[in-house]
Amino acid sequence: MAGSVIVVVGTQWGDEGKGKLVDLLSGEADICMRFQGGGNAGHTVVNDFGDFKLHLVPCGIFNPDCICILGTGTVVDPQSLLEELQTLEQHGVLARNMLVSGRAHVVMPYHKLLDQVEDEARGAYRVGTTGRGIGPAYTDKVARIGIRISDLLDEVILREKLAVVVQRHNALLTNIYHQPPLDLEELLSQALAWGRQLRTRIIDTIPLMRLALRAQKNVILEGQLSAMKDLDWGSYPFVTSSSPTAAGAALGSGIPPRDISRIIGVAKAYSTQVGTGPMPTELQGAEAENLRKLGGEFGATTGRARRVGWFDAVVTRFVTELNGCTDLSITKLDILDNLAEIPVCTAYRYKGELLNDLPDTAQHELCEPVYEILPGWQTSTLEVRRLQDLPYNARAYLDRLTQLVNVPLHSVGVGPHREQTILA
Ligand code: IMP
């Protein structure tokens, strides 16, 4: 990797295993920046330091020479960040290279409260959010009443801004949601305390990134979730409030789109989703239970049982095209090791018509998957480290997925540990 900007994005509904790939790629990275989202992420990383579920900290943190940054497009809960850094340090991971963009927005305690009461109030259109305050923090950003990380360093500005927000949210919280009112002084002193603790980590990312690009440094832009949960392109309204795409990476990092050299899309060898929204290949009953158990599919952030299903090539093709993916990384292949047959969704049937392209949310809800049944390999792949050593049917499965998605293979995950990766 010599002087490159690599974007890593999900190509399903999130939880594809991006964390593991970013951890691996970061071994050679100078900078690893998260460009959107916040503590709603649950990036699982298993390496020699231990077994981690990172919610905010970029997965490059395990390389002591890699500068990790929460970019301008993120929303940051300072309390969660401080706790996550403490946990990492307790495991011997030096987090002194962890920086935060002063332009990123703060997830305040009232955002978490609003997230819960507002999602309940959506009725049939309940999103099933992670409850981490992500949506309300982005809502305040767009409404131009957000608190930015740099505001935490200035009591005068912070007091003025908070006074406006508190008045506005109190009207909503007390009258509509019957919650106790927010206390300005309490919020102010909490926020100033966060500012004091994070002071040395808060930066203007622009000069640093400009220098890095000029010096041909290796940069990884780490995404959370996937375009299926993108505010514009996902299954609206069952989406998150940011843009987990390569375009979002340019926006949230401040790196010009033309400087992006590679876009790696990550896809699990089957499908999972947390939260509501269409999922044509979703399994039910014992079949779902079995796949969920095999894959350990429980949310890293919420602990919720993930919805599970077969690989949906229509979804991953849509997402990789939208992102312009140059590479495809397939994860958790080993989870399918014992199956005799593996269905893959190649197209949909919608009102009797065959669809090769993803329709919008309401039609997507009604699509039925058209399956091709591929033979399983019924051999463990956990120890395999080279493509040519995979069982024939496992190779054939990967070949069929990359052919359907039309993106070349970058790597294959055959276990949770960093080492359990086959580079194509
Ligand atoms: P929010 O991002 O918490 O607002 O939730 C919006 C949608 O994205 C919901 O369907 C969540 O379950 C889903 N979601 C958010 N973060 C993650 C994640 O890291 N993995 C999987 N789903 C997520």
Short mmCIF file of C-alpha atoms in Angstrom, two decimals, residues 75-80 83 105-118 130-138 140 145-147 149 152 158 162 165-166 169-170 173 179-195:
data_model
loop_
_atom_site.label_atom_id
_atom_site.label_comp_id
_atom_site.label_asym_id
_atom_site.label_seq_id
_atom_site.Cartn_x
_atom_site.Cartn_y
_atom_site.Cartn_z
CA VAL A 75 -21.53 12.27 15.77
CA VAL A 76 -19.65 11.58 18.98
CA ASP A 77 -20.90 10.75 22.45
CA PRO A 78 -17.90 11.98 24.51
CA GLN A 79 -18.78 9.84 27.51
CA SER A 80 -18.84 6.65 25.41
CA GLU A 83 -15.05 4.86 28.31
CA HIS A 105 -21.11 16.89 16.31
CA VAL A 106 -21.70 15.93 19.92
CA VAL A 107 -24.30 13.34 20.88
CA MET A 108 -25.78 14.91 23.99
CA PRO A 109 -27.75 13.02 26.66
CA TYR A 110 -31.00 14.50 25.33
CA HIS A 111 -30.34 12.97 21.92
CA LYS A 112 -30.44 9.50 23.44
CA LEU A 113 -33.68 10.27 25.22
CA LEU A 114 -35.21 11.72 22.04
CA ASP A 115 -34.05 8.70 20.04
CA GLN A 116 -36.09 6.38 22.24
CA VAL A 117 -39.28 8.40 22.54
CA GLU A 118 -39.30 9.45 18.88
CA THR A 130 -29.87 1.50 18.36
CA GLY A 131 -31.06 4.17 20.80
CA ARG A 132 -27.61 5.80 20.78
CA GLY A 133 -28.97 9.25 19.91
CA ILE A 134 -27.64 9.15 16.34
CA GLY A 135 -30.76 10.34 14.50
CA PRO A 136 -31.55 13.25 16.87
CA ALA A 137 -27.89 14.40 16.85
CA TYR A 138 -27.93 14.56 13.03
CA ASP A 140 -29.97 19.00 15.32
CA ILE A 145 -28.73 23.87 16.52
CA GLY A 146 -26.14 21.11 16.96
CA ILE A 147 -23.26 21.28 19.41
CA ILE A 149 -16.95 19.05 19.46
CA LEU A 152 -16.96 21.88 24.28
CA LEU A 158 -21.56 26.49 24.72
CA LEU A 162 -27.26 25.07 24.83
CA VAL A 165 -31.43 23.84 22.34
CA VAL A 166 -32.70 23.26 25.85
CA HIS A 169 -36.19 20.36 23.23
CA ASN A 170 -37.87 21.01 26.56
CA LEU A 173 -39.95 16.60 25.73
CA GLN A 179 -40.58 13.70 30.09
CA PRO A 180 -38.94 15.81 32.81
CA PRO A 181 -37.31 19.03 31.50
CA LEU A 182 -33.59 19.26 30.75
CA ASP A 183 -31.41 21.26 33.11
CA LEU A 184 -29.13 23.75 31.34
CA GLU A 185 -26.52 24.03 34.14
CA GLU A 186 -26.25 20.28 34.52
CA LEU A 187 -25.74 19.78 30.77
CA LEU A 188 -23.26 22.63 30.63
CA SER A 189 -21.05 21.35 33.41
CA GLN A 190 -21.12 17.82 31.98
CA ALA A 191 -20.21 19.07 28.50
CA LEU A 192 -17.38 21.29 29.78
CA ALA A 193 -15.96 18.35 31.71
CA TRP A 194 -15.90 16.33 28.47
CA GLY A 195 -14.15 19.23 26.76
#
